[in-house]
Short mmCIF file of C-alpha atoms and ligand atoms in Angstrom, two decimals:
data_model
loop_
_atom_site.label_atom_id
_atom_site.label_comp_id
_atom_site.label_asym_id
_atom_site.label_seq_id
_atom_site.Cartn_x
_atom_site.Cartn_y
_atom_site.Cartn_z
CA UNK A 1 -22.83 27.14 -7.10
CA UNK A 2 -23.65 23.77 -5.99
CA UNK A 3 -22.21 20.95 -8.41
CA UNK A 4 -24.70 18.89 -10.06
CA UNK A 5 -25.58 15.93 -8.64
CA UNK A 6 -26.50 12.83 -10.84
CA UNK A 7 -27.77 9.49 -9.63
CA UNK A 8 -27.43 6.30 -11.66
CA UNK A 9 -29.91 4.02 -10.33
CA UNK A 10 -30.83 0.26 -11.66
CA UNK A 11 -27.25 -0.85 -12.19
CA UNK A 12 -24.98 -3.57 -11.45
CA UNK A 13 -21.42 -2.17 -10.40
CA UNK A 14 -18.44 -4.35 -10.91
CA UNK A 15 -16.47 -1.60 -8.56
CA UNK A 16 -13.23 -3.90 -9.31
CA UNK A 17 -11.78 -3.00 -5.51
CA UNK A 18 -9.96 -6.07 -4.23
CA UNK A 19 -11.66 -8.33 -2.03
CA UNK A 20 -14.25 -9.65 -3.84
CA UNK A 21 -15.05 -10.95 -7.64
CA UNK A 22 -15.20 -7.90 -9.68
CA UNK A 23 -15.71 -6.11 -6.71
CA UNK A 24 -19.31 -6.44 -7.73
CA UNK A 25 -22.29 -4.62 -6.14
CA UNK A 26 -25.93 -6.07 -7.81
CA UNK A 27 -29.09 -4.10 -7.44
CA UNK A 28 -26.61 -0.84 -6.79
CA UNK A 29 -26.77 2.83 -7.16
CA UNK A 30 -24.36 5.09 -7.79
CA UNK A 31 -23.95 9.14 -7.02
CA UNK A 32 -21.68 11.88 -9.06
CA UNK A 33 -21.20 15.04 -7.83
CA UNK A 34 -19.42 17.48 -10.49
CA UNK A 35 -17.05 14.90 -12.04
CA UNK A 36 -16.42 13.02 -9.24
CA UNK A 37 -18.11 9.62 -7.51
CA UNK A 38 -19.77 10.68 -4.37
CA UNK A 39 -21.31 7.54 -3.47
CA UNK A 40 -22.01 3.67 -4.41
CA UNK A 41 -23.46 0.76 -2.96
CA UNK A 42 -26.60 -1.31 -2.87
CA UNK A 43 -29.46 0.76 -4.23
CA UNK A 44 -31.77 0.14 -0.98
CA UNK A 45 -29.11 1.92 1.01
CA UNK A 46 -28.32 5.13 -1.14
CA UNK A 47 -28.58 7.76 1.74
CA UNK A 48 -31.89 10.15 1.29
CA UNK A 49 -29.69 13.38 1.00
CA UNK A 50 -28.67 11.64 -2.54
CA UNK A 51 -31.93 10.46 -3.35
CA UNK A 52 -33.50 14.46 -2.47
CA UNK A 53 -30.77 16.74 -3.63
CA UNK A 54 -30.61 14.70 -7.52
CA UNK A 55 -30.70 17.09 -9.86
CA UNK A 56 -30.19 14.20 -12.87
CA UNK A 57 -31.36 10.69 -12.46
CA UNK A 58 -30.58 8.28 -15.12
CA UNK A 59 -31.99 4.68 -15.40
CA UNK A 60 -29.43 2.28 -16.11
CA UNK A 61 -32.11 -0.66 -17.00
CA UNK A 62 -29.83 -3.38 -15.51
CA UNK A 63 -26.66 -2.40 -16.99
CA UNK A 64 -23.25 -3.55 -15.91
CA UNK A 65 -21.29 -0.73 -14.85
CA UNK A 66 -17.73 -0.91 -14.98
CA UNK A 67 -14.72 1.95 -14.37
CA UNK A 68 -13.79 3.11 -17.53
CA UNK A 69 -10.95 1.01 -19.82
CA UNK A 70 -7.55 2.50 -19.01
CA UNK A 71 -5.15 1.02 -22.47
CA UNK A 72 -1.89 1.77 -20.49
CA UNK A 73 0.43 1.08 -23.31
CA UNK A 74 0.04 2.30 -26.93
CA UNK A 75 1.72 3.85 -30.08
CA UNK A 76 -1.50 5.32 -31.71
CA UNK A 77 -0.02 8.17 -33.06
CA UNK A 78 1.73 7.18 -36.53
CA UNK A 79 1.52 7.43 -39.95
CA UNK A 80 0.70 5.26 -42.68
CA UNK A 81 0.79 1.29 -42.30
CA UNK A 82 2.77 -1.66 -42.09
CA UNK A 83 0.06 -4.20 -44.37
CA UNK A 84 2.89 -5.16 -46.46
CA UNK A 85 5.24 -5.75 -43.99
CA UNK A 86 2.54 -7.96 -42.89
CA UNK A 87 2.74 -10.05 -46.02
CA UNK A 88 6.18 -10.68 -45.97
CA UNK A 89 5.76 -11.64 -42.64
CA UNK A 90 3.50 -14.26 -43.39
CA UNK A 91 5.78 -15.37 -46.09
CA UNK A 92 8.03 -16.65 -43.12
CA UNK A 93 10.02 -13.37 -42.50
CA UNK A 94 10.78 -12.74 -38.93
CA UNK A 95 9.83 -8.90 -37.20
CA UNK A 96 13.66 -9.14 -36.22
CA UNK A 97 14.79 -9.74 -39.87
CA UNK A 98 12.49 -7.25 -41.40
CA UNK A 99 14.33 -4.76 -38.62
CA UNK A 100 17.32 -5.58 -39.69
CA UNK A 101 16.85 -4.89 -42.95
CA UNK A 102 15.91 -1.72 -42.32
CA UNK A 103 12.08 -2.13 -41.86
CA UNK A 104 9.92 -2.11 -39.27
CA UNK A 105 9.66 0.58 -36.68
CA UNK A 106 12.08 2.92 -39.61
CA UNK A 107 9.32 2.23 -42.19
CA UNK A 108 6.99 3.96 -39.52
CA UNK A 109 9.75 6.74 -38.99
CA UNK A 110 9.70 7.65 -42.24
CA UNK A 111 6.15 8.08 -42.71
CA UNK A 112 5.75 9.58 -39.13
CA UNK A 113 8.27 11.97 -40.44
CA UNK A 114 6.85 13.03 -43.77
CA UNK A 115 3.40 13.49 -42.18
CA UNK A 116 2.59 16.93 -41.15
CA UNK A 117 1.09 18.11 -37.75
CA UNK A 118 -2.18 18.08 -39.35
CA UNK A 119 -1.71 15.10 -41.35
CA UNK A 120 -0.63 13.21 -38.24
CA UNK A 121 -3.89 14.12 -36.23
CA UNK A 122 -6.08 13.10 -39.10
CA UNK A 123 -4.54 9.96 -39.50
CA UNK A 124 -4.60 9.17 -35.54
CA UNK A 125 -8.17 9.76 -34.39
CA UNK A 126 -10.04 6.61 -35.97
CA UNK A 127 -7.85 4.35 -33.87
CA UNK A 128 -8.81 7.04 -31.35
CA UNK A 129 -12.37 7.22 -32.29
CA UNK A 130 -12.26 3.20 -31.98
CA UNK A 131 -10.81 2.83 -28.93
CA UNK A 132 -12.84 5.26 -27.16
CA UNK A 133 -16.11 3.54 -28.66
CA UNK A 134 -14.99 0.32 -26.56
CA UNK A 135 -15.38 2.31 -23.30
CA UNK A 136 -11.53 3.54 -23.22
CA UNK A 137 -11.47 6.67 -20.96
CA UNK A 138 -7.48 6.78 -20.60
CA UNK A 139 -5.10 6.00 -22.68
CA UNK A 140 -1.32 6.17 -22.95
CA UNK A 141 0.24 7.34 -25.81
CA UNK A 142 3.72 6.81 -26.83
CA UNK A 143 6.04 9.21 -29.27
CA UNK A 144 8.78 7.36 -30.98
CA UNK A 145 8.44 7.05 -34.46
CA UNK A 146 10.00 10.28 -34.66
CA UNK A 147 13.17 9.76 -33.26
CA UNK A 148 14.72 13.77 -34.20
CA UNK A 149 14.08 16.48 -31.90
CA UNK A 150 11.25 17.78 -34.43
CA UNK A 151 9.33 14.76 -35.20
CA UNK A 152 8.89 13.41 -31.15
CA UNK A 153 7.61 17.01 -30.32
CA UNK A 154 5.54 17.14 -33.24
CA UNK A 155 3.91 13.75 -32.18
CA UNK A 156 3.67 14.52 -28.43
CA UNK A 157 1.80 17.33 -29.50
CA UNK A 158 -0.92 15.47 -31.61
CA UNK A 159 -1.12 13.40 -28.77
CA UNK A 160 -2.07 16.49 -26.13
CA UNK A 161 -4.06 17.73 -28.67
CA UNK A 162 -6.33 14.30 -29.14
CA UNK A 163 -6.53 14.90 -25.64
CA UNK A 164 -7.68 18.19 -25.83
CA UNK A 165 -10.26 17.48 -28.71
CA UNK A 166 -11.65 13.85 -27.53
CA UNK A 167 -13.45 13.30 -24.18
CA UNK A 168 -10.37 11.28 -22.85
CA UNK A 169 -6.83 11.63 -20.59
CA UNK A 170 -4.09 10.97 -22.62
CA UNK A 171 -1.11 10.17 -20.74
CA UNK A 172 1.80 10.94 -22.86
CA UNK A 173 5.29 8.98 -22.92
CA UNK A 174 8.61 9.92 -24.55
CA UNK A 175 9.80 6.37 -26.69
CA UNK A 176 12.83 7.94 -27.78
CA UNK A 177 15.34 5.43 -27.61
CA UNK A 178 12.44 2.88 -29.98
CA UNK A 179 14.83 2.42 -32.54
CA UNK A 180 17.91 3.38 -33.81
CA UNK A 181 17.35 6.33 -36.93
CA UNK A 182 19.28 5.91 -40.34
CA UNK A 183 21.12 9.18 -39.77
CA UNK A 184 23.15 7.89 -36.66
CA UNK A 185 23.59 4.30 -38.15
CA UNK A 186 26.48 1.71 -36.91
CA UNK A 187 26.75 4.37 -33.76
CA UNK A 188 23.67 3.55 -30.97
CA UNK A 189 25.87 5.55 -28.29
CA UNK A 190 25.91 8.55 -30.10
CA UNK A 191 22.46 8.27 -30.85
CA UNK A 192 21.67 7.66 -27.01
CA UNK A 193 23.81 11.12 -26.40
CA UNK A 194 21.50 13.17 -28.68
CA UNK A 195 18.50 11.75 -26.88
CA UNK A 196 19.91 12.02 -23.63
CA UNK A 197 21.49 15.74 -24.61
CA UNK A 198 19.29 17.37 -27.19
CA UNK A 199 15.88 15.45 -27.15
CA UNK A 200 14.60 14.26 -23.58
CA UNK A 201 15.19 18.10 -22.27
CA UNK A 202 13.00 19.59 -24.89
CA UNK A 203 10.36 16.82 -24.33
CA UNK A 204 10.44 17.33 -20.22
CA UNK A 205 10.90 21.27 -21.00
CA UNK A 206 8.10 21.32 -23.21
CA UNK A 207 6.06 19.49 -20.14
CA UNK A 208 4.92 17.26 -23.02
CA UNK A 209 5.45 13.61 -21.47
CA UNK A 210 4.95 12.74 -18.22
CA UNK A 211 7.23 9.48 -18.84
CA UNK A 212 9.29 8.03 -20.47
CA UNK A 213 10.05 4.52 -21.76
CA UNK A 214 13.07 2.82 -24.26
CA UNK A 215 13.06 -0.23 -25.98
CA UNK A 216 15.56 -2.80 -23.94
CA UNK A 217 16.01 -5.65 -26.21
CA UNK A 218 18.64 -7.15 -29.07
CA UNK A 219 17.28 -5.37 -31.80
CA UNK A 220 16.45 -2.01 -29.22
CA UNK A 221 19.47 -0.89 -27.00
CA UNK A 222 21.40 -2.53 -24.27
CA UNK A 223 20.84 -2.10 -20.27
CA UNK A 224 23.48 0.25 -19.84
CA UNK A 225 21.98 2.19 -23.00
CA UNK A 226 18.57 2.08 -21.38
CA UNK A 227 19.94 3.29 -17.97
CA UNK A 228 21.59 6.28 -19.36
CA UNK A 229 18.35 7.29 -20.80
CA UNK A 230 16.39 6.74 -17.27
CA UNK A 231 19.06 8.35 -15.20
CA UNK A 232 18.65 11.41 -17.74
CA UNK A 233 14.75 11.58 -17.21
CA UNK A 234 14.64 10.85 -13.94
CA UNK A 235 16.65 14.09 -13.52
CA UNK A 236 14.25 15.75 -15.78
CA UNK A 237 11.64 14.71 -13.61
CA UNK A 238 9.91 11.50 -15.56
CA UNK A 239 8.61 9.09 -14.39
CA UNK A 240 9.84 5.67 -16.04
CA UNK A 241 8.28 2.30 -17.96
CA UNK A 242 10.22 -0.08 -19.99
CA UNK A 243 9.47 -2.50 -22.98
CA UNK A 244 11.18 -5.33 -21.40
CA UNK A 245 11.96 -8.96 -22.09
CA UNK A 246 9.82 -9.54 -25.30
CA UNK A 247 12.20 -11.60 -27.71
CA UNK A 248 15.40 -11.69 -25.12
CA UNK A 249 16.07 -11.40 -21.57
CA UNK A 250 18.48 -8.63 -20.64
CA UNK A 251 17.93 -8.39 -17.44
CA UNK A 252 15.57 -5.51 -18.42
CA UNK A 253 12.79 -5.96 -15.86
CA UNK A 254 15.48 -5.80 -13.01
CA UNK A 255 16.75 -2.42 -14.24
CA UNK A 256 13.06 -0.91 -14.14
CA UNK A 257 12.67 -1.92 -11.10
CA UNK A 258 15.98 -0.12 -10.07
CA UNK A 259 14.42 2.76 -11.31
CA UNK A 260 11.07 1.97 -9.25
CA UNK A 261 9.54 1.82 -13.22
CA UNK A 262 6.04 2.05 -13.09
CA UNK A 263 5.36 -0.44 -15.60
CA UNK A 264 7.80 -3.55 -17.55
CA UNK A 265 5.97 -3.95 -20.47
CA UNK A 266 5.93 -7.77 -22.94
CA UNK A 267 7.58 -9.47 -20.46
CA UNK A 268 7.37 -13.11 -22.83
CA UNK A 269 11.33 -13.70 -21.93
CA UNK A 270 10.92 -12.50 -17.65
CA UNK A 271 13.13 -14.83 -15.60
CA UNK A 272 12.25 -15.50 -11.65
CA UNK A 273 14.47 -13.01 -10.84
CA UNK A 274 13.05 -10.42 -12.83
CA UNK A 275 9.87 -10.87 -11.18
CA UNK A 276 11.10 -11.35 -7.81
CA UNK A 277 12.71 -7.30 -8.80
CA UNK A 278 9.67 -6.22 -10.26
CA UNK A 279 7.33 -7.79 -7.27
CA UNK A 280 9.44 -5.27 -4.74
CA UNK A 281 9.94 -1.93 -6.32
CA UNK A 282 5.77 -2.62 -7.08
CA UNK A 283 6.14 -2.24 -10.43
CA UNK A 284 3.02 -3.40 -13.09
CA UNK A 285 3.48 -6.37 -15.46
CA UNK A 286 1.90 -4.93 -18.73
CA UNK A 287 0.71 -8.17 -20.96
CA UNK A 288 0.34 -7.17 -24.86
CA UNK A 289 -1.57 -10.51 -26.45
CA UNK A 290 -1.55 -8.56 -29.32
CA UNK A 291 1.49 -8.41 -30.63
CA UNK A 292 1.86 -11.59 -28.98
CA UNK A 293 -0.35 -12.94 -31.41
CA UNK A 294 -0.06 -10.98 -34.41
CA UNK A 295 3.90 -11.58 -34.73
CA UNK A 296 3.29 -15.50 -33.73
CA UNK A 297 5.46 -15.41 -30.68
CA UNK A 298 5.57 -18.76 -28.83
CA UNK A 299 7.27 -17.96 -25.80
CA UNK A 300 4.42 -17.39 -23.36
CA UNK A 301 5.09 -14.37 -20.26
CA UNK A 302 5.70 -16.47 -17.19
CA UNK A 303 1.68 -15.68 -15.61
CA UNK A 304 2.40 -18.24 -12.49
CA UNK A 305 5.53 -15.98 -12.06
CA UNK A 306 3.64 -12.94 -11.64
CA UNK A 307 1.12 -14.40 -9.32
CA UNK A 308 3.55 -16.31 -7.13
CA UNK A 309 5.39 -12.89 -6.51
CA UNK A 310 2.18 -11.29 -6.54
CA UNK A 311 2.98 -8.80 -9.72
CA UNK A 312 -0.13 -6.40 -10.43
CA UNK A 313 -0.86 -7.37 -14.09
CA UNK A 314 -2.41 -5.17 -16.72
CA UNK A 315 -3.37 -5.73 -20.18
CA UNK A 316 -2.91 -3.45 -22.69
CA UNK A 317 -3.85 -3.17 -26.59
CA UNK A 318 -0.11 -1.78 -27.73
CA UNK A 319 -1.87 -0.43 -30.64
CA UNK A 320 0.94 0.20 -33.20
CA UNK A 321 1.16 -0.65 -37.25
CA UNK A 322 3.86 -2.79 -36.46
CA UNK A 323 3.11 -5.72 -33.68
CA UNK A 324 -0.04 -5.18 -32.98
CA UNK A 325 -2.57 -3.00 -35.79
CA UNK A 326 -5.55 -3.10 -33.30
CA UNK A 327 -7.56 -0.65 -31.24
CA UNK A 328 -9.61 -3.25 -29.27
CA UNK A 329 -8.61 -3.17 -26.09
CA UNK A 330 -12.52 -5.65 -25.06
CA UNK A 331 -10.51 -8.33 -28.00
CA UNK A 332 -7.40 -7.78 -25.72
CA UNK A 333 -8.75 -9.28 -22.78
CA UNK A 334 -10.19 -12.40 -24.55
CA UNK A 335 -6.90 -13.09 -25.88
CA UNK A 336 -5.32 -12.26 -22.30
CA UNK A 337 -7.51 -15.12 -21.28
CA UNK A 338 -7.38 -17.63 -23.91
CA UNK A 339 -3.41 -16.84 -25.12
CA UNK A 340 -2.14 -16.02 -21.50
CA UNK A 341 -4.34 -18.18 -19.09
CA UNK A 342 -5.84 -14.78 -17.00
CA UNK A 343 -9.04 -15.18 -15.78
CA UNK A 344 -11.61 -12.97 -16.97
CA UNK A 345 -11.43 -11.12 -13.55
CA UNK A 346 -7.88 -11.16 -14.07
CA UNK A 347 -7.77 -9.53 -17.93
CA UNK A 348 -10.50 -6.97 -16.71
CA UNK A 349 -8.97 -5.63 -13.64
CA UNK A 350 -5.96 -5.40 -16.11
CA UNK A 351 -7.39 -3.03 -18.28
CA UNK A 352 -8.84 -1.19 -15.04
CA UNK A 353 -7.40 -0.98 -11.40
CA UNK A 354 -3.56 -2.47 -12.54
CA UNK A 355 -3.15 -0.26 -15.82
CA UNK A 356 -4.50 2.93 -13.85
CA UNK A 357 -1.86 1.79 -11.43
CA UNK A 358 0.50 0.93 -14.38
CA UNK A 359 0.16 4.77 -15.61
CA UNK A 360 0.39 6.28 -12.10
CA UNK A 361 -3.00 7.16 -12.21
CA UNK A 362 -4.81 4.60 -9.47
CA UNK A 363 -5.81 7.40 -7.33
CA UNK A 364 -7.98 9.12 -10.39
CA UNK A 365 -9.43 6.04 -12.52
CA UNK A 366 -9.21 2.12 -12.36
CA UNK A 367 -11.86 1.43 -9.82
CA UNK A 368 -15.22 2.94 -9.03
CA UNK A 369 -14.92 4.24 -5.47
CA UNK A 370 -15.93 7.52 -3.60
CA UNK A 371 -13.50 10.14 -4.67
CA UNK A 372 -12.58 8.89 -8.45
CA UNK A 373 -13.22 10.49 -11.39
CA UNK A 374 -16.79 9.67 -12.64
CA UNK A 375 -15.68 7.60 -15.66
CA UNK A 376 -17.47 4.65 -16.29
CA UNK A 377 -19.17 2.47 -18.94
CA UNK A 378 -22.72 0.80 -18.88
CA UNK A 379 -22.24 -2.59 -20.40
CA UNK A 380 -25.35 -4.80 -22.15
CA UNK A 381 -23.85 -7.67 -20.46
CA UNK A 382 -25.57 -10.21 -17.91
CA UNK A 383 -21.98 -10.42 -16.22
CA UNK A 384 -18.66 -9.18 -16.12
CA UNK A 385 -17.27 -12.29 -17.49
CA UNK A 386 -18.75 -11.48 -20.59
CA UNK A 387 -16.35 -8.68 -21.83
CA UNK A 388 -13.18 -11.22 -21.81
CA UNK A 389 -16.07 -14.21 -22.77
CA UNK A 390 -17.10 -12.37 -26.59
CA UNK A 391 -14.56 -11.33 -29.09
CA UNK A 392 -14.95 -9.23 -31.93
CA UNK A 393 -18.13 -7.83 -30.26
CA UNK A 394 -18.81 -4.40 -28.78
CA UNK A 395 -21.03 -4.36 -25.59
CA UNK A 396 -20.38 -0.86 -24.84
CA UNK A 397 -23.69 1.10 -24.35
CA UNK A 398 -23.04 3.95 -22.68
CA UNK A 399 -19.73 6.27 -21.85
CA UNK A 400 -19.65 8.47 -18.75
CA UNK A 401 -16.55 10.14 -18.89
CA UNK A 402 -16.07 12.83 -15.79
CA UNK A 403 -19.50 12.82 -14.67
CA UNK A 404 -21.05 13.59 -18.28
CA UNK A 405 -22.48 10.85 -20.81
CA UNK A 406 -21.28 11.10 -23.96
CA UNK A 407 -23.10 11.35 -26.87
CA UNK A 408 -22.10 9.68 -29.53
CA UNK A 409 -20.75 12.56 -31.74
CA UNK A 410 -18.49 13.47 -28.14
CA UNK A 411 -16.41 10.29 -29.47
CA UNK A 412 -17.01 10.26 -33.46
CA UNK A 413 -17.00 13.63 -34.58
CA UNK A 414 -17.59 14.35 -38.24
CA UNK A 415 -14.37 14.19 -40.20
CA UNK A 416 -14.45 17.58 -41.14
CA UNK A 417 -14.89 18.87 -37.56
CA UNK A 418 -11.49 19.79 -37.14
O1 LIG B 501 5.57 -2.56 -28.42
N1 LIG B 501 8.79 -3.56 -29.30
C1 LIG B 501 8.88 -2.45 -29.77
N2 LIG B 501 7.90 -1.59 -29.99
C2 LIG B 501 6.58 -1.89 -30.40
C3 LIG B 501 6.52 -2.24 -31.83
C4 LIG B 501 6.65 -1.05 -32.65
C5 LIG B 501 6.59 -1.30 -34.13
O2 LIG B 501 6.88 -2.41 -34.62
O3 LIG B 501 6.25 -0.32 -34.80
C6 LIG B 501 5.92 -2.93 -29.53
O4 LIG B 501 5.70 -4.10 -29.89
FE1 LIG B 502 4.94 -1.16 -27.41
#
């Protein structure tokens, strides 16, 4: 059987291929076949074996079509909250302190722990439910507030299952070495051997990451930690992305890009050399504003830097109860723009072309060309500017997520649907 063929017709297409703003096609058309994109250009020129074979045509009304949002760096699966942690926060105690004393990312452990499978899930989809309302079609998701062989599988596995049960592709990552657990305290080799030895071959074994990433910083684990943990996956057959540089420089972004890293994530402390590393082995810059802004950090990441050396950036929400408690990947790129000094072109073709590239994915999502997956969003914007321009605002009309539209309930179902 034939697949269907659907025809989108009175749109605007910011494509977001290099060479031009946004890539942007006005007046334009554009063709799915099954759950692919078959065609797109100017309206007037949509070939007549497209315009004859249609079996769906859709108006868009003047829409702004854009690829779907890719959030390439998240932690959405946890449990319970961080709100007072928040408090004493404002109270003028530092995220490193409240690590220290045994807070922060543990706090999430524990509860992460305690939570069963179920539990977990239920707690997890309205940040899912959110996200996906924004226009998110792909979205990383990271374990590592489980840190025990039981409680990383057990979230990797809510994660493939959100997956399963929400029109999206979750791209799962194994954060094992996040933190340091209570049960290995005052010993972060020994803990780096069990991950290494007992957890990282389950998690590849169990094909339930496709990555994995660590936590290279003063209050995470050293380089030669961090490199242990790489040269282990990359045996297993994972690809590799690092949090990197966000309160110190450890020379982190020059060991992913040893390890040809797909992404160096924070980036706030990034020296010249770092990028100059990064800029060769073509790895992606992912900027978090968010926990930028929600832990006050004044160190800005070096943005000239990453242009000079040319440095794909993407933007990302980091969604996680600790740094950043938001699901708004649209807010992201405002604050990409008005924190970080991107250009709305810039902040949008991070959360498109550069994260799909930043997740390994550029050949499936990030742009709208012949061949992609059909996911896209119809905007009720007058230009792309607009989604970095508004914050707090949700322009999202309409979700097309491999050829289909969603209906609402495809992204909200009722809580007791599961
Ligand atoms: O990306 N930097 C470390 N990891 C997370 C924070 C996790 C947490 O505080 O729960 C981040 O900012
Ligand atoms: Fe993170």
């Amino acid at each position: 059987m034939p697949e269907t063929l659907s025809i989108w017709t009175n749109i605007q297409v910011a494509t977001m291929t290099p060479g031009s703003p946004y890539g942007a096609i006005e007046n334009s058309a554009l063709a799915v076949s099954g759950s692919r994109i078959a065609w797109v250009g100017k309206a007037k020129e949509l070939p007549d074996p497209f315009k004859n074979r249609a079996d769906r045509v859709y108006d868009g009304k003047g829409a702004w079509v854009t690829p779907g949002l890719v959030d390439c760096h998240t932690h959405l699966v946890y449990a319970g909250n961080r709100a007072r942690e928040f408090e004493l926060r404002l109270q003028g105690v530092s995220y490193e302190e409240i690590s220290r004393r045994g807070g922060g990312i543990l706090s999430t452990v524990f509860a992460t722990r305690g939570a069963d499978e179920q539990e977990l899930f239920r707690q997890s989809t309205p940040r899912l439910e959110s996200m996906l309302a924004q226009g998110v079609t792909t979205v990383e998701i990271k374990s590592g507030y489980g840190l025990d062989v039981d409680t990383e599988l057990k979230m990797l596995r809510v994660a493939r299952l959100l997956g399963k049960t929400y029109p999206v592709t979750v791209v799962p990552t194994f954060l094992g070495a996040h933190a340091l657990p209570p049960e290995f305290r005052g010993d972060t080799d020994a803990y780096i051997d069990f991950v290494c030895r007992n957890v990282l071959p389950e998690v590849a074994g169990q094909g339930l990451a496709v990555a994995a990433d660590a936590f290279c910083d003063t209050i995470g684990f050293t380089r030669e930690q961090t490199e242990k943990v790489f040269r282990t996956a990359r045996e297993h057959g994972l690809m590799i992305r690092l949090h990197a540089e966000q309160f110190s420089n450890q020379g982190a972004a020059e060991l992913a890009a040893k390890f040809k890293a797909l992404s160096a994530d924070h980036l706030e402390h990034l020296s010249e050399e770092g990028a100059m590393a990064i800029a060769k082995s073509k790895t992606v810059a992912v900027l978090l504003p968010g926990a930028f802004y929600f832990i006050r950090e004044k160190r800005l990441p070096p943005v000239d830097l990453l242009r000079r050396h040319a440095v794909p950036m993407a933007v990302s929400t980091d969604c996680n109860p600790g740094t950043s408690p938001t699901t708004s990947l649209l807010l992201m790129l405002n604050m990409a723009c008005t924190l970080f000094g991107l250009t709305p072109e810039e902040a949008l073709a991070g959360a498109t072309i550069h994260a799909a590239k930043a997740l390994g994915l550029e050949k499936h999502v990030g742009t709208l060309e012949v061949g992609k997956d059909a996911d896209f969003v119809l905007w009720d914007i007058t230009s792309p500017v607009e989604l970095a321009y508004a914050f707090g605002v949700n322009p999202c009309q309409r979700i097309i997520r491999h050829g289909e539209p969603l209906d609402h309930r495809d992204f909200a179902p009722l809580p007791d649907a599961h």
